[in-house]
mmCIF file of C-alpha atoms in Angstrom:
data_model
loop_
_atom_site.group_PDB
_atom_site.id
_atom_site.type_symbol
_atom_site.label_atom_id
_atom_site.label_comp_id
_atom_site.label_asym_id
_atom_site.label_seq_id
_atom_site.Cartn_x
_atom_site.Cartn_y
_atom_site.Cartn_z
ATOM 1 C CA GLU X 200 0.034 -0.026 -0.012
ATOM 2 C CA ALA X 201 1.417 3.400 -0.924
ATOM 3 C CA GLY X 202 1.992 5.712 1.998
ATOM 4 C CA VAL X 203 1.295 9.368 2.393
ATOM 5 C CA ALA X 204 3.279 11.306 -0.292
ATOM 6 C CA GLN X 205 4.658 14.729 0.249
ATOM 7 C CA SER X 206 6.710 17.088 -1.828
ATOM 8 C CA PRO X 207 9.150 18.723 -1.894
ATOM 9 C CA ARG X 208 11.257 17.028 0.760
ATOM 10 C CA TYR X 209 13.193 20.097 1.334
ATOM 11 C CA LYS X 210 12.862 23.811 0.594
ATOM 12 C CA ILE X 211 14.906 26.897 1.372
ATOM 13 C CA ILE X 212 13.483 30.327 0.645
ATOM 14 C CA GLU X 213 14.085 33.880 1.703
ATOM 15 C CA LYS X 214 11.806 35.697 4.092
ATOM 16 C CA ARG X 215 8.799 37.344 2.441
ATOM 17 C CA GLN X 216 8.867 34.820 -0.419
ATOM 18 C CA SER X 217 5.963 32.346 -0.981
ATOM 19 C CA VAL X 218 6.089 28.577 -0.787
ATOM 20 C CA ALA X 219 3.677 25.753 -1.371
ATOM 21 C CA PHE X 220 3.679 22.231 -0.095
ATOM 22 C CA TRP X 221 1.928 19.261 -1.678
ATOM 23 C CA CYS X 222 0.313 16.138 -0.075
ATOM 24 C CA ASN X 223 -1.188 13.007 -1.533
ATOM 25 C CA PRO X 224 -2.851 10.919 1.182
ATOM 26 C CA ILE X 225 -3.378 7.262 1.230
ATOM 27 C CA SER X 226 -6.132 6.230 -1.205
ATOM 28 C CA GLY X 227 -9.611 6.296 0.520
ATOM 29 C CA HIS X 228 -8.558 8.206 3.447
ATOM 30 C CA ALA X 229 -11.168 10.902 4.073
ATOM 31 C CA THR X 230 -9.266 12.774 6.869
ATOM 32 C CA LEU X 231 -6.191 14.798 6.078
ATOM 33 C CA TYR X 232 -4.097 16.732 8.564
ATOM 34 C CA TRP X 233 -1.335 19.331 8.198
ATOM 35 C CA TYR X 234 1.132 19.601 11.150
ATOM 36 C CA GLN X 235 3.936 22.077 11.777
ATOM 37 C CA GLN X 236 6.919 20.772 13.778
ATOM 38 C CA ILE X 237 9.464 23.385 14.984
ATOM 39 C CA LEU X 238 12.839 21.906 15.886
ATOM 40 C CA GLY X 239 12.886 20.342 19.278
ATOM 41 C CA GLN X 240 9.124 20.347 19.625
ATOM 42 C CA GLY X 241 6.321 17.923 18.838
ATOM 43 C CA PRO X 242 4.097 18.516 15.820
ATOM 44 C CA LYS X 243 1.278 21.025 16.217
ATOM 45 C CA LEU X 244 -1.993 20.650 14.278
ATOM 46 C CA LEU X 245 -2.470 23.382 11.648
ATOM 47 C CA ILE X 246 -5.543 22.234 9.839
ATOM 48 C CA GLN X 247 -7.793 19.167 9.485
ATOM 49 C CA PHE X 248 -9.849 18.284 6.429
ATOM 50 C CA GLN X 249 -12.770 15.890 6.193
ATOM 51 C CA ASN X 250 -12.909 15.161 2.479
ATOM 52 C CA ASN X 251 -12.821 18.654 1.051
ATOM 53 C CA GLY X 252 -14.186 20.415 3.980
ATOM 54 C CA VAL X 253 -12.282 22.071 6.781
ATOM 55 C CA VAL X 254 -13.031 20.607 10.312
ATOM 56 C CA ASP X 255 -10.370 22.559 12.333
ATOM 57 C CA ASP X 256 -8.137 25.410 11.409
ATOM 58 C CA SER X 257 -8.048 27.155 14.746
ATOM 59 C CA GLN X 258 -4.186 27.094 14.861
ATOM 60 C CA LEU X 259 -3.594 28.096 11.298
ATOM 61 C CA PRO X 260 -2.113 31.610 11.126
ATOM 62 C CA LYS X 261 -4.558 32.755 8.440
ATOM 63 C CA ASP X 262 -2.887 36.020 7.703
ATOM 64 C CA ARG X 263 -0.221 34.040 5.867
ATOM 65 C CA PHE X 264 -1.047 30.414 5.751
ATOM 66 C CA SER X 265 -3.803 28.842 3.583
ATOM 67 C CA ALA X 266 -4.569 25.294 2.674
ATOM 68 C CA GLU X 267 -6.991 23.643 0.307
ATOM 69 C CA ARG X 268 -8.161 20.121 -0.676
ATOM 70 C CA LEU X 269 -10.363 21.024 -3.619
ATOM 71 C CA LYS X 270 -11.377 17.456 -4.687
ATOM 72 C CA GLY X 271 -11.101 15.726 -1.353
ATOM 73 C CA VAL X 272 -7.949 14.069 -2.209
ATOM 74 C CA ASP X 273 -4.630 15.955 -2.736
ATOM 75 C CA SER X 274 -4.010 18.939 -0.495
ATOM 76 C CA THR X 275 -1.713 21.997 -0.708
ATOM 77 C CA LEU X 276 -0.444 24.204 2.132
ATOM 78 C CA LYS X 277 0.816 27.677 1.198
ATOM 79 C CA ILE X 278 2.687 30.245 3.159
ATOM 80 C CA GLN X 279 2.647 33.865 1.912
ATOM 81 C CA PRO X 280 4.720 35.676 2.832
ATOM 82 C CA ALA X 281 7.083 33.448 4.804
ATOM 83 C CA LYS X 282 8.813 34.558 8.014
ATOM 84 C CA LEU X 283 11.864 33.242 9.744
ATOM 85 C CA GLU X 284 9.697 31.565 12.422
ATOM 86 C CA ASP X 285 8.137 29.379 9.844
ATOM 87 C CA SER X 286 11.306 27.315 9.513
ATOM 88 C CA ALA X 287 9.973 23.858 10.466
ATOM 89 C CA VAL X 288 9.011 20.398 9.287
ATOM 90 C CA TYR X 289 5.651 20.400 7.714
ATOM 91 C CA LEU X 290 3.978 17.016 8.113
ATOM 92 C CA CYS X 291 0.957 15.653 6.270
ATOM 93 C CA ALA X 292 -1.149 12.744 7.688
ATOM 94 C CA SER X 293 -4.184 11.001 6.698
ATOM 95 C CA SER X 294 -6.678 8.650 8.289
ATOM 96 C CA PHE X 295 -9.689 6.386 7.356
ATOM 97 C CA PRO X 296 -12.636 6.307 7.488
ATOM 98 C CA TRP X 297 -13.904 9.300 9.277
ATOM 99 C CA GLY X 298 -11.154 10.174 11.811
ATOM 100 C CA GLY X 299 -13.072 8.619 14.631
ATOM 101 C CA GLU X 300 -11.809 8.117 18.102
ATOM 102 C CA ASN X 301 -9.633 5.102 17.450
ATOM 103 C CA THR X 302 -8.482 5.873 13.966
ATOM 104 C CA GLU X 303 -4.724 5.501 13.316
ATOM 105 C CA ALA X 304 -3.177 8.244 11.268
ATOM 106 C CA PHE X 305 -0.399 7.681 8.793
ATOM 107 C CA PHE X 306 2.340 10.243 8.252
ATOM 108 C CA GLY X 307 4.260 11.448 5.186
ATOM 109 C CA GLN X 308 7.990 12.115 5.217
ATOM 110 C CA GLY X 309 7.481 15.742 5.771
ATOM 111 C CA THR X 310 8.778 18.919 4.017
ATOM 112 C CA ARG X 311 11.689 20.650 5.773
ATOM 113 C CA LEU X 312 11.323 24.334 5.236
ATOM 114 C CA THR X 313 14.183 26.753 6.097
ATOM 115 C CA VAL X 314 13.511 30.522 5.763
ATOM 116 C CA VAL X 315 16.584 32.638 5.524
ATOM 117 C CA LYS D 117 -5.974 22.261 27.600
ATOM 118 C CA ASN D 118 -4.426 18.841 27.041
ATOM 119 C CA GLU D 119 -0.825 18.452 28.009
ATOM 120 C CA VAL D 120 1.451 15.682 26.977
ATOM 121 C CA GLU D 121 4.703 15.322 28.903
ATOM 122 C CA GLN D 122 7.475 12.973 28.046
ATOM 123 C CA SER D 123 10.482 11.776 29.930
ATOM 124 C CA PRO D 124 13.310 11.671 29.574
ATOM 125 C CA GLN D 125 13.869 14.420 26.936
ATOM 126 C CA ASN D 126 17.190 12.852 25.896
ATOM 127 C CA LEU D 127 18.505 9.338 26.564
ATOM 128 C CA THR D 128 21.820 7.804 25.590
ATOM 129 C CA ALA D 129 22.416 4.171 26.308
ATOM 130 C CA GLN D 130 24.632 1.252 25.246
ATOM 131 C CA GLU D 131 23.674 -1.365 22.822
ATOM 132 C CA GLY D 132 21.738 -4.163 24.533
ATOM 133 C CA GLU D 133 20.279 -2.139 27.417
ATOM 134 C CA PHE D 134 16.596 -2.046 28.256
ATOM 135 C CA ILE D 135 15.078 1.309 27.401
ATOM 136 C CA THR D 136 12.003 2.967 28.960
ATOM 137 C CA ILE D 137 10.382 6.138 27.831
ATOM 138 C CA ASN D 138 7.396 7.619 29.783
ATOM 139 C CA CYS D 139 4.463 9.579 28.733
ATOM 140 C CA SER D 140 1.829 11.369 30.937
ATOM 141 C CA TYR D 141 -1.167 13.300 29.808
ATOM 142 C CA SER D 142 -3.768 15.490 31.527
ATOM 143 C CA VAL D 143 -7.159 14.775 29.906
ATOM 144 C CA GLY D 144 -9.295 11.703 29.206
ATOM 145 C CA ILE D 145 -8.255 10.117 25.991
ATOM 146 C CA SER D 146 -9.685 7.611 23.397
ATOM 147 C CA ALA D 147 -6.304 6.513 22.147
ATOM 148 C CA LEU D 148 -2.636 6.953 22.582
ATOM 149 C CA HIS D 149 0.030 6.674 19.912
ATOM 150 C CA TRP D 150 3.753 5.951 20.119
ATOM 151 C CA LEU D 151 5.559 7.258 17.041
ATOM 152 C CA GLN D 152 9.028 7.014 15.766
ATOM 153 C CA GLN D 153 10.731 9.931 13.898
ATOM 154 C CA HIS D 154 14.065 9.563 12.148
ATOM 155 C CA PRO D 155 16.355 12.487 11.325
ATOM 156 C CA GLY D 156 14.769 12.804 7.835
ATOM 157 C CA GLY D 157 11.595 13.957 9.474
ATOM 158 C CA GLY D 158 9.233 11.145 8.483
ATOM 159 C CA ILE D 159 7.093 9.756 11.269
ATOM 160 C CA VAL D 160 6.206 5.941 11.566
ATOM 161 C CA SER D 161 3.425 4.824 13.876
ATOM 162 C CA LEU D 162 4.639 2.189 16.409
ATOM 163 C CA PHE D 163 1.618 1.576 18.442
ATOM 164 C CA MET D 164 -1.943 2.748 18.864
ATOM 165 C CA LEU D 165 -3.516 1.638 22.221
ATOM 166 C CA SER D 166 -6.317 2.532 24.370
ATOM 167 C CA SER D 167 -5.866 -0.065 27.209
ATOM 168 C CA GLY D 168 -3.448 -2.671 28.470
ATOM 169 C CA LYS D 169 -0.391 -3.676 26.658
ATOM 170 C CA LYS D 170 0.892 -4.240 23.084
ATOM 171 C CA LYS D 171 4.085 -5.991 21.817
ATOM 172 C CA HIS D 172 5.762 -5.873 18.467
ATOM 173 C CA GLY D 173 9.129 -7.440 18.181
ATOM 174 C CA ARG D 174 11.442 -5.867 20.778
ATOM 175 C CA LEU D 175 9.014 -2.943 21.375
ATOM 176 C CA ILE D 176 6.447 -3.026 24.309
ATOM 177 C CA ALA D 177 3.896 -0.398 24.964
ATOM 178 C CA THR D 178 1.751 -0.134 28.069
ATOM 179 C CA ILE D 179 -0.980 2.239 29.176
ATOM 180 C CA ASN D 180 -2.732 2.954 32.492
ATOM 181 C CA ILE D 181 -5.814 4.865 31.832
ATOM 182 C CA GLN D 182 -6.520 5.690 35.456
ATOM 183 C CA GLU D 183 -3.061 6.973 36.027
ATOM 184 C CA LYS D 184 -2.964 8.819 32.605
ATOM 185 C CA HIS D 185 0.355 7.237 31.871
ATOM 186 C CA SER D 186 2.042 5.172 29.160
ATOM 187 C CA SER D 187 5.409 3.584 28.761
ATOM 188 C CA LEU D 188 7.346 2.489 25.708
ATOM 189 C CA HIS D 189 9.999 -0.140 26.231
ATOM 190 C CA ILE D 190 12.731 -1.339 23.939
ATOM 191 C CA THR D 191 14.423 -4.644 24.863
ATOM 192 C CA ALA D 192 17.929 -5.527 23.650
ATOM 193 C CA SER D 193 18.346 -2.003 22.190
ATOM 194 C CA HIS D 194 20.308 -1.603 19.057
ATOM 195 C CA PRO D 195 21.925 1.468 17.380
ATOM 196 C CA ARG D 196 19.211 1.368 14.631
ATOM 197 C CA ASP D 197 16.664 2.237 17.358
ATOM 198 C CA SER D 198 18.337 5.619 17.662
ATOM 199 C CA ALA D 199 15.537 8.054 16.914
ATOM 200 C CA VAL D 200 13.017 10.597 18.347
ATOM 201 C CA TYR D 201 10.122 8.801 20.077
ATOM 202 C CA ILE D 202 6.923 10.857 20.277
ATOM 203 C CA CYS D 203 3.886 10.220 22.442
ATOM 204 C CA ALA D 204 0.653 11.515 21.010
ATOM 205 C CA VAL D 205 -2.951 11.287 22.446
ATOM 206 C CA ARG D 206 -6.405 11.712 20.889
ATOM 207 C CA ALA D 207 -8.730 13.374 23.382
ATOM 208 C CA ARG D 208 -12.016 11.461 24.073
ATOM 209 C CA GLY D 209 -15.003 12.758 22.195
ATOM 210 C CA GLY D 210 -13.514 13.133 18.780
ATOM 211 C CA GLY D 211 -16.405 11.814 16.920
ATOM 212 C CA GLY D 212 -17.093 13.698 13.735
ATOM 213 C CA GLY D 213 -15.407 16.866 14.935
ATOM 214 C CA ALA D 214 -11.834 17.939 15.139
ATOM 215 C CA ASP D 215 -9.663 15.054 16.342
ATOM 216 C CA GLY D 216 -6.117 16.030 15.805
ATOM 217 C CA LEU D 217 -3.538 14.440 17.924
ATOM 218 C CA THR D 218 -1.772 16.359 20.714
ATOM 219 C CA PHE D 219 1.820 15.498 20.704
ATOM 220 C CA GLY D 220 4.515 15.335 23.287
ATOM 221 C CA LYS D 221 8.002 17.100 22.574
ATOM 222 C CA GLY D 222 9.525 13.742 21.882
ATOM 223 C CA THR D 223 12.376 11.722 23.539
ATOM 224 C CA HIS D 224 15.706 11.778 21.589
ATOM 225 C CA LEU D 225 17.192 8.250 21.935
ATOM 226 C CA ILE D 226 20.770 7.398 21.032
ATOM 227 C CA ILE D 227 21.957 3.709 21.287
ATOM 228 C CA GLN D 228 25.721 3.608 21.187
ATOM 229 C CA PRO D 229 27.428 0.363 19.841
#
């Protein structure tokens, strides 16, 4: 079974530039999560999708971050403009069927973003 | 607010030693995950448990729901076990609403040959 695919693996940009990350979840997984993991900390949930709808985006800095999952499959996370403190690993995860209480989440390899 | 605390933060041990990593949390949960993260950043799920004990190879995970505590044990540790081990919990009552995991900060384990 193919896992959660993310690209790119690494990205270096200058502050105030824009960047986009892509995630392809495991086939059939209705729930998709984006997490931000700053060095030395555990991942923090940014946004959760159920199919193409947003379930929780309370911790997404909406002035600069946006995410979409238009067809309920792939998702993109964008940062515009980037700040130095956005340097982190961005992890995508997916789960099946409806993200219920005992649903296991599967994680991608992550995208390591460095803002200089 | 759900807090997830892990100990120790860093652990260096010799090959063959028995390793224990602890996780405590503050709210009622429906499930607890133990995850392994290698330097490249990718995360692999080791265990998901809501009661009792699970074993997979040299890894054992236990949870005490009443005490809000879980432990991950590694027997006969090996250098390839070197990684960050992360405890994450799913608060009870996820249902159809938001159910993102709350993560601990991780335990950085180094096993020396």
